[in-house]
PDB file of C-alpha atoms in Angstrom:
ATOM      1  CA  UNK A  12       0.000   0.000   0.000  1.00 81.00           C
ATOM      2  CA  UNK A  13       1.290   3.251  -0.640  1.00 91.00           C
ATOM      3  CA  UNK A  14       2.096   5.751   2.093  1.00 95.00           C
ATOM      4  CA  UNK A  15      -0.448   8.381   2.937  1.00 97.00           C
ATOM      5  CA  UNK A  16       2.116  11.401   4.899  1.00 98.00           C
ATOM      6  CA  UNK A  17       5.123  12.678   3.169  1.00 98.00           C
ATOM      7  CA  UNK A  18       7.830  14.728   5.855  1.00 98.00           C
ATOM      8  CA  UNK A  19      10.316  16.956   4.027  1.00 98.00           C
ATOM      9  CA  UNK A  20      13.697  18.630   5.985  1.00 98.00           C
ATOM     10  CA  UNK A  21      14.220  22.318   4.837  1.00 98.00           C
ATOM     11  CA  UNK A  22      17.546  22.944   4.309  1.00 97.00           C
ATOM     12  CA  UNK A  23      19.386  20.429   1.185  1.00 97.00           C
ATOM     13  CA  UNK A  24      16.172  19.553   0.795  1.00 98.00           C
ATOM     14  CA  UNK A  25      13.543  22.455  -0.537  1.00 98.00           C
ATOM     15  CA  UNK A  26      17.135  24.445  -0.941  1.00 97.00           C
ATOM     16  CA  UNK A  27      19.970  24.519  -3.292  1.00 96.00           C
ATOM     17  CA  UNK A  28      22.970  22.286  -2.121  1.00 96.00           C
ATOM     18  CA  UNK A  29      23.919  23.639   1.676  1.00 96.00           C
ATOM     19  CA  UNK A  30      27.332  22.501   0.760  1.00 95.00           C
ATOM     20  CA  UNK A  31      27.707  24.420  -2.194  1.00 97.00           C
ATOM     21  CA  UNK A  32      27.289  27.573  -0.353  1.00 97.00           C
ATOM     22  CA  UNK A  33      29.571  26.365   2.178  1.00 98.00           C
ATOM     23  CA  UNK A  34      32.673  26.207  -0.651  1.00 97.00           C
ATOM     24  CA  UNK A  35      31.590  29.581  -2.521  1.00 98.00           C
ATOM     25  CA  UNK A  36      31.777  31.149   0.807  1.00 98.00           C
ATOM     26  CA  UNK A  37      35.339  29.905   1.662  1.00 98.00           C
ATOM     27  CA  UNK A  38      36.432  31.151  -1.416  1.00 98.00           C
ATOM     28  CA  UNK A  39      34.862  34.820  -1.281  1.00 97.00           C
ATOM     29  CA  UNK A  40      36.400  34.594   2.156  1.00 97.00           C
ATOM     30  CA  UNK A  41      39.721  33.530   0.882  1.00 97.00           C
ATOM     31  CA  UNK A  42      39.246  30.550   3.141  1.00 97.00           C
ATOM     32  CA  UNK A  43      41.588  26.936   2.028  1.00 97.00           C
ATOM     33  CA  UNK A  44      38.767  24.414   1.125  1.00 96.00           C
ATOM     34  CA  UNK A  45      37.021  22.784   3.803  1.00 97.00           C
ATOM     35  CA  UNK A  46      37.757  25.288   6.883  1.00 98.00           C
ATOM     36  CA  UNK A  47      34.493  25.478   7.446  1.00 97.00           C
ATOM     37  CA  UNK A  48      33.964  21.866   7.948  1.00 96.00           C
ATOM     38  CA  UNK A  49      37.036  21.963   9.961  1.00 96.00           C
ATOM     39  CA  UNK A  50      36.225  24.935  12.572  1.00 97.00           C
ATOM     40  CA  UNK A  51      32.267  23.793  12.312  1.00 97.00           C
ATOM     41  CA  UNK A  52      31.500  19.858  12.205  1.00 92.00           C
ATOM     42  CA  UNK A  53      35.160  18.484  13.220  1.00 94.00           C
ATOM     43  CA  UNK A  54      34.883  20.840  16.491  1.00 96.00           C
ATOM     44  CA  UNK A  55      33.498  19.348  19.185  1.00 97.00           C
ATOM     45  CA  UNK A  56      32.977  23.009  21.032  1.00 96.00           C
ATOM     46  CA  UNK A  57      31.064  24.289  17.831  1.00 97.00           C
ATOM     47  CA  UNK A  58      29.149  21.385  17.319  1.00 97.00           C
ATOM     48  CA  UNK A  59      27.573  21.307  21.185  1.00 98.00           C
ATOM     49  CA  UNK A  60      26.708  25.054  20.334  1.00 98.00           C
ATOM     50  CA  UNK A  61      25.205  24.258  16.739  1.00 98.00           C
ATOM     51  CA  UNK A  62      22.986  21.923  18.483  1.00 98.00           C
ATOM     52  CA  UNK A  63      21.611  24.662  21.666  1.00 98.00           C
ATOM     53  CA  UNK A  64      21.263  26.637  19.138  1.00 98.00           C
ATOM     54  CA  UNK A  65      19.135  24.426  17.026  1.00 98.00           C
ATOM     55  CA  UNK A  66      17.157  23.967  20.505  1.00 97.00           C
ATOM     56  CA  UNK A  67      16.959  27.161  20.934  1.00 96.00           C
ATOM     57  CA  UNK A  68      18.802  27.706  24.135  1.00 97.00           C
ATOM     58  CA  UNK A  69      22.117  29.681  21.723  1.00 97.00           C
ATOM     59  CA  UNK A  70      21.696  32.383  19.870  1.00 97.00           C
ATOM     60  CA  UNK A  71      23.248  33.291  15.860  1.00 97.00           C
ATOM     61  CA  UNK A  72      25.380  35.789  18.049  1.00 96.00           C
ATOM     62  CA  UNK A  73      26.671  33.532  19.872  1.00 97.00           C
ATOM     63  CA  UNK A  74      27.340  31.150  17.096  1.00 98.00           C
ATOM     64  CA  UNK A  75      28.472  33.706  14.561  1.00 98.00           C
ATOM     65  CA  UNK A  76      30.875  35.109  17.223  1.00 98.00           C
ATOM     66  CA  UNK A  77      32.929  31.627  18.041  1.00 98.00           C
ATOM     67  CA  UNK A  78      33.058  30.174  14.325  1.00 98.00           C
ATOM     68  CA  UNK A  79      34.361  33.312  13.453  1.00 98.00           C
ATOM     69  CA  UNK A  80      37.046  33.354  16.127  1.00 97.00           C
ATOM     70  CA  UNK A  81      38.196  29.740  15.443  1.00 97.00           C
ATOM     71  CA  UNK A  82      37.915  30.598  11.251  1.00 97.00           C
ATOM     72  CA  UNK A  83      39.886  34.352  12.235  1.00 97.00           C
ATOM     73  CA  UNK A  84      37.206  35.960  10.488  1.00 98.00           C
ATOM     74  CA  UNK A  85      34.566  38.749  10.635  1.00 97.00           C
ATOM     75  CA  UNK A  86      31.673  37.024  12.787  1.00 97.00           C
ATOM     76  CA  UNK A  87      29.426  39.532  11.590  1.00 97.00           C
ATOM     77  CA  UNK A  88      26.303  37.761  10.211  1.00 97.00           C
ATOM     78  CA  UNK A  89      28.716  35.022   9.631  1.00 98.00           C
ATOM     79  CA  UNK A  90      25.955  32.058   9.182  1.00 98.00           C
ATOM     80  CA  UNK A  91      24.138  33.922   6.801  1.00 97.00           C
ATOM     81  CA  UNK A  92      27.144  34.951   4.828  1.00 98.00           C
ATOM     82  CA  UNK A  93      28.144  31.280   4.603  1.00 98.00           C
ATOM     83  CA  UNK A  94      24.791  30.109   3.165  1.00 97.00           C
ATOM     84  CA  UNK A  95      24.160  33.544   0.712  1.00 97.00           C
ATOM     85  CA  UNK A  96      23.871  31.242  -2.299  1.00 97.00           C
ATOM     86  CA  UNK A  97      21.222  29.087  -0.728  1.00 96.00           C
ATOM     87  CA  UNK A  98      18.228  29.448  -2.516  1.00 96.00           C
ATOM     88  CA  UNK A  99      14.253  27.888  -2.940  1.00 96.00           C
ATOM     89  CA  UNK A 100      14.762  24.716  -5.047  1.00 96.00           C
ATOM     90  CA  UNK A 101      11.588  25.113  -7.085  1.00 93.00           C
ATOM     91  CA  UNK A 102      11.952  21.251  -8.309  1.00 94.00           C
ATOM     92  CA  UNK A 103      11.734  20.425  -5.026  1.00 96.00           C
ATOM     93  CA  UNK A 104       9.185  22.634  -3.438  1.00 95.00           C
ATOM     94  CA  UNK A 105       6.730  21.667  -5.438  1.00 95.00           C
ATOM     95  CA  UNK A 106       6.846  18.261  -4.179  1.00 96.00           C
ATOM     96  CA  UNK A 107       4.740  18.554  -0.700  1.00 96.00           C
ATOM     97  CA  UNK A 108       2.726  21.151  -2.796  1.00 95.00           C
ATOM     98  CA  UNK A 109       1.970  18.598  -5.699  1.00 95.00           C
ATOM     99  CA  UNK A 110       1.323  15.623  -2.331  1.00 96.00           C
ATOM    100  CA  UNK A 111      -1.249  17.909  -0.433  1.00 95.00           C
ATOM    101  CA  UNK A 112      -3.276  18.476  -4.290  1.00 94.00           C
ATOM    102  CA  UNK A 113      -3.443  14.743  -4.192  1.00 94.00           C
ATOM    103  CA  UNK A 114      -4.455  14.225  -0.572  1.00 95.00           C
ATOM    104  CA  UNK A 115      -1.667  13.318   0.992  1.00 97.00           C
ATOM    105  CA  UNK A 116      -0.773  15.143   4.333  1.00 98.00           C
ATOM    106  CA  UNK A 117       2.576  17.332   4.796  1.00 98.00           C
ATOM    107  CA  UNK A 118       4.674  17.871   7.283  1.00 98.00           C
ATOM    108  CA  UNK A 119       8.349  19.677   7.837  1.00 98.00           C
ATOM    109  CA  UNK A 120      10.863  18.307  10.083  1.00 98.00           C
ATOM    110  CA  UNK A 121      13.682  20.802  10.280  1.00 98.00           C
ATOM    111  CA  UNK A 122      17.045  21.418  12.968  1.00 98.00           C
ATOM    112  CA  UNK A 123      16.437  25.659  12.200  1.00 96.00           C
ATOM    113  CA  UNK A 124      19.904  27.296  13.139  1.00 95.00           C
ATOM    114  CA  UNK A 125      17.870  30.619  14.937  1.00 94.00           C
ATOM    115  CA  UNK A 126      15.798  33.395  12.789  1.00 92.00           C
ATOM    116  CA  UNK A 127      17.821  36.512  13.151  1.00 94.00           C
ATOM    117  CA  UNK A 128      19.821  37.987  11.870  1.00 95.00           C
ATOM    118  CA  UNK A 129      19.897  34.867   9.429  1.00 96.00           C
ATOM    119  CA  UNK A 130      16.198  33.213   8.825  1.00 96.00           C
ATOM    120  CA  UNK A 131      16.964  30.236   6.614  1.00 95.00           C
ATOM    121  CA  UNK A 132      12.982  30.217   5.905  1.00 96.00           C
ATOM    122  CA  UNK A 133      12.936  33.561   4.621  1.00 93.00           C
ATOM    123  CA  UNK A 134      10.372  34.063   2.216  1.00 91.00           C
ATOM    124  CA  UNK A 135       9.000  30.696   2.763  1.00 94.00           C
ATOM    125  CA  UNK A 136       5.470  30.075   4.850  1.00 95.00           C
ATOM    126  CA  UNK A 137       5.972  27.147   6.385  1.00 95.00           C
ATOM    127  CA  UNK A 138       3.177  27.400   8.365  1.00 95.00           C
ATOM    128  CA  UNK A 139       0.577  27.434   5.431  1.00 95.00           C
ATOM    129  CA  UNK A 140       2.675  24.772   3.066  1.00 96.00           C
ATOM    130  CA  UNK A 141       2.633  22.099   5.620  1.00 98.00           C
ATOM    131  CA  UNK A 142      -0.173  20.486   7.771  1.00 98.00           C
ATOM    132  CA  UNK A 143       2.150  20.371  10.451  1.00 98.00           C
ATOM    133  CA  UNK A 144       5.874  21.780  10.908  1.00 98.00           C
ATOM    134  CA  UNK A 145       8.174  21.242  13.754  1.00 98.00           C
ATOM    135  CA  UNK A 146      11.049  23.474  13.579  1.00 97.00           C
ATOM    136  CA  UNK A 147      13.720  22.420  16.114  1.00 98.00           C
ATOM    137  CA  UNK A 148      14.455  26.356  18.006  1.00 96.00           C
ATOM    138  CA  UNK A 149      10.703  26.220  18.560  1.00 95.00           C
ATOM    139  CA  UNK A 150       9.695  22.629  19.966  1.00 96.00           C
ATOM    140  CA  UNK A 151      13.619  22.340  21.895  1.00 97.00           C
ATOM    141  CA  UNK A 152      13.997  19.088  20.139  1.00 98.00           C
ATOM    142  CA  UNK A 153      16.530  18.147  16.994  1.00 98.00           C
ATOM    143  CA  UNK A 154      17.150  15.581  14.563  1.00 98.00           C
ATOM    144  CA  UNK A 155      18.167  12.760  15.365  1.00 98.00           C
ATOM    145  CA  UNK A 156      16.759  12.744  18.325  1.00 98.00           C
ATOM    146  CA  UNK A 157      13.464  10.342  18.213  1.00 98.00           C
ATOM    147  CA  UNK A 158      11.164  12.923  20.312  1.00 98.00           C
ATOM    148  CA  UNK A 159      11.402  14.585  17.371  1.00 98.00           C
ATOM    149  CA  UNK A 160       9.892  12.639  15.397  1.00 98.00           C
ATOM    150  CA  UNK A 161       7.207  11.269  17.824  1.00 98.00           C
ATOM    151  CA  UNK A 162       6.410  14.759  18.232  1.00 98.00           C
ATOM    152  CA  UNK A 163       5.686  15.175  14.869  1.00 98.00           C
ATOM    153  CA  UNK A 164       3.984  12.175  14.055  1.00 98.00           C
ATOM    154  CA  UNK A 165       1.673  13.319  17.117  1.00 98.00           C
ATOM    155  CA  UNK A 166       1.450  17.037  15.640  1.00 98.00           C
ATOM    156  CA  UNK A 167       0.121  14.865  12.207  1.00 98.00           C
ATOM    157  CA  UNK A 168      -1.866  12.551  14.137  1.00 98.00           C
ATOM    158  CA  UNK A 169      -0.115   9.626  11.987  1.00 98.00           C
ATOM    159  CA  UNK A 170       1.606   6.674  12.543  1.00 98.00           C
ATOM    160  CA  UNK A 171       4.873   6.212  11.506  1.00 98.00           C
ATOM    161  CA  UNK A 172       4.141   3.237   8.716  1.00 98.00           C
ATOM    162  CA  UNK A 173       2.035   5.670   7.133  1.00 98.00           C
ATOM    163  CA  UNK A 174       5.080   8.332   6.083  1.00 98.00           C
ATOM    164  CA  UNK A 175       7.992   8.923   3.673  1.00 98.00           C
ATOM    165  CA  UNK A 176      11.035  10.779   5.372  1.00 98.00           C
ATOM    166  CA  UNK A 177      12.858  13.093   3.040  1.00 98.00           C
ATOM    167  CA  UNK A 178      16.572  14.731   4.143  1.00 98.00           C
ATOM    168  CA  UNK A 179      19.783  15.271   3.229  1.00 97.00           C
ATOM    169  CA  UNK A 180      21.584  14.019   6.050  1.00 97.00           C
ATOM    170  CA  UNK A 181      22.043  10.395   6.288  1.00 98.00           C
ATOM    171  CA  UNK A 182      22.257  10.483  10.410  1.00 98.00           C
ATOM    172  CA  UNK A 183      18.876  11.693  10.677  1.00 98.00           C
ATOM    173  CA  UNK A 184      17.210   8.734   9.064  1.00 98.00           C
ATOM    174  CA  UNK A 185      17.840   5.824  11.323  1.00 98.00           C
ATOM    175  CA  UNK A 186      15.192   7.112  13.830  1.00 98.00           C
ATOM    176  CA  UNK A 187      12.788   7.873  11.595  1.00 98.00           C
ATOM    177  CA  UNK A 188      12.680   4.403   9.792  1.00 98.00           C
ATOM    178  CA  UNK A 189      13.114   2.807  13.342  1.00 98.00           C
ATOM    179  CA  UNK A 190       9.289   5.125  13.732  1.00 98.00           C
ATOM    180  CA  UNK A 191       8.263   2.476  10.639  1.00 98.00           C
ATOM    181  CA  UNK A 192       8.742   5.577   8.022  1.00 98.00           C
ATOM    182  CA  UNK A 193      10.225   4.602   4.511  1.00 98.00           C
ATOM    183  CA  UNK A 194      12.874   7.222   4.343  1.00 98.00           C
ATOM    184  CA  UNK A 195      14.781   8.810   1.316  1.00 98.00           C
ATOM    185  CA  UNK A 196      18.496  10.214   1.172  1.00 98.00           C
ATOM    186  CA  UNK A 197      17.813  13.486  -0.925  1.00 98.00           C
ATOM    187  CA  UNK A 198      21.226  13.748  -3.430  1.00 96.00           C
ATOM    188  CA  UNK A 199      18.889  14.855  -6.447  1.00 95.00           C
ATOM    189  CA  UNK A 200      15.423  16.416  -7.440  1.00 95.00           C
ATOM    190  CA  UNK A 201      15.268  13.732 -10.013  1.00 95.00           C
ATOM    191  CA  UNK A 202      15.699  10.977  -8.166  1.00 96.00           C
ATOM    192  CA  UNK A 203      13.882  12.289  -5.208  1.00 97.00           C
ATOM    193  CA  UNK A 204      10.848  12.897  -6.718  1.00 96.00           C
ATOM    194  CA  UNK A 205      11.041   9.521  -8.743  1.00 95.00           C
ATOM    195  CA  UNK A 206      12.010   7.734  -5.252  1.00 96.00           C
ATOM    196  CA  UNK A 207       9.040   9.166  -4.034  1.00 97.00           C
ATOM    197  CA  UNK A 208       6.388   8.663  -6.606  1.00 95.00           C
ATOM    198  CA  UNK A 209       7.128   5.213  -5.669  1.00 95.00           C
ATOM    199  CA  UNK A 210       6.576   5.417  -2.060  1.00 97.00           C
ATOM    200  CA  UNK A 211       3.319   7.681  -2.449  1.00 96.00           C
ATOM    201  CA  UNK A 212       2.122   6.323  -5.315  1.00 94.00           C
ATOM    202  CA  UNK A 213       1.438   9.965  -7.043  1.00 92.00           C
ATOM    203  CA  UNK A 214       3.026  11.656  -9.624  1.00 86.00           C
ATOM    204  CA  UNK A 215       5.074  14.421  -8.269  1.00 84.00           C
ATOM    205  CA  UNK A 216       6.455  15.472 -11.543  1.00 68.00           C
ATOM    206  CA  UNK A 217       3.828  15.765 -14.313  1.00 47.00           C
ATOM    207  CA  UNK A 218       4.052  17.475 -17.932  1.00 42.00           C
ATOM    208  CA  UNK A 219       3.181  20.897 -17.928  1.00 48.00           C
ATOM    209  CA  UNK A 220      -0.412  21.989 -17.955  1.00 43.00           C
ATOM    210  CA  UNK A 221      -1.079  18.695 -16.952  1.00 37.00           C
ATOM    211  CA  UNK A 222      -2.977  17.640 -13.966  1.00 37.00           C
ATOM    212  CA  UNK A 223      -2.150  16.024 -10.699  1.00 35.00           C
ATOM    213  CA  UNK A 224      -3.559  12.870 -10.661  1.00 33.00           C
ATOM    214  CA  UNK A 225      -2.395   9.421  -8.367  1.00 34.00           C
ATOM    215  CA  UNK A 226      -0.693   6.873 -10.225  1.00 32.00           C
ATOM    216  CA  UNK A 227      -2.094   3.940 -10.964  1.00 28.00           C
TER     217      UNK A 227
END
């Protein structure tokens, strides 16, 4: 039987490639390949701060003011200078648009990284798009921590056997299929949506000025 929810992450998901902004950055900052990764993920100090701050309990300032002491850089606006050339991925945000036309419900899952001065969802409703959104600084929770997911599932008021997990991060699918979701590793919109289809037995791509229809 097909699954009836479809849960999307935000950012390398509905975006461009986060780590494509990460290497145009280092090179507008005149930064050697892979700094960022160095001073950001490989640090164990940075990474307990990423994640209060994806709780909510850090703010950018914070943040922004110790990556750019270990990088030796301005720390002004620092995580929204680092993902400037993360845009909407239309191909992709379509997808949970194209879902809720065919019945399906929608929900985000999403580890936000604080709203100001940086707001990743800028632009973006995610309130209206989705039936139900749980953005991590809001709810104190992250990926891949399983209340997370349980709390979204409850938000939805569906089980877990019923859903298709979409994110970019391998890490955060383990609890989510271990919740009886089907889970996807986003790499492109192609295969996503194709991946997908599959799992939700719609068609998330159709010709133009066609309609949505399910597949049969």
């Amino acid at each position: 039987m097909p699954r009836t929810c479809l849960i999307v992450d935000f950012g390398g998901v509905l975006t461009t490639s986060l780590d494509d902004a990460v290497r145009r950055f280092e090179a507008r900052e005149g930064l050697s390949e892979g700094a960022v990764a160095h001073g950001w993920y490989r640090n164990p100090a940075m990474v307990a701060l990423t994640h209060d701050l994806e709780r909510g309990r850090a703010t950018q300032s914070d943040w922004n003011r110790h990556l750019g002491r270990t990088l030796g850089i301005d720390s002004t606006d620092l995580l929204g200078r680092i993902f400037a050339d993360s845009r909407l991925d239309d191909s992709m945000v379509s997808v949970p648009a194209r879902a809720r036309s065919c019945g399906l419900k929608t929900g985000l899952l999403s580890n936000s990284m604080g709203l100001a001065p940086w707001n990743m969802y800028q632009g973006f409703d995610i309130d209206a798009a989705f039936d139900a959104a749980l953005v991590s600084g809001r709810h104190g929770v992250r990926k891949p921590e399983p209340a997370a997911y349980r709390l979204l599932l409850t938000m939805l008021e569906v089980p877990g056997e019923d859903c298709v997990f979409v994110d970019d991060n391998a890490e955060n699918l383990p609890p989510a299929e271990a919740l009886g979701m089907a889970t996807v590793l986003h790499r492109s919109a192609e295969d996503t949506r194709t991946r997908l289809g599959e799992l939700l037995g719609v068609a998330l791509a159709p010709e133009p000025g066609t309609a949505l229809t399910p597949m049969v």
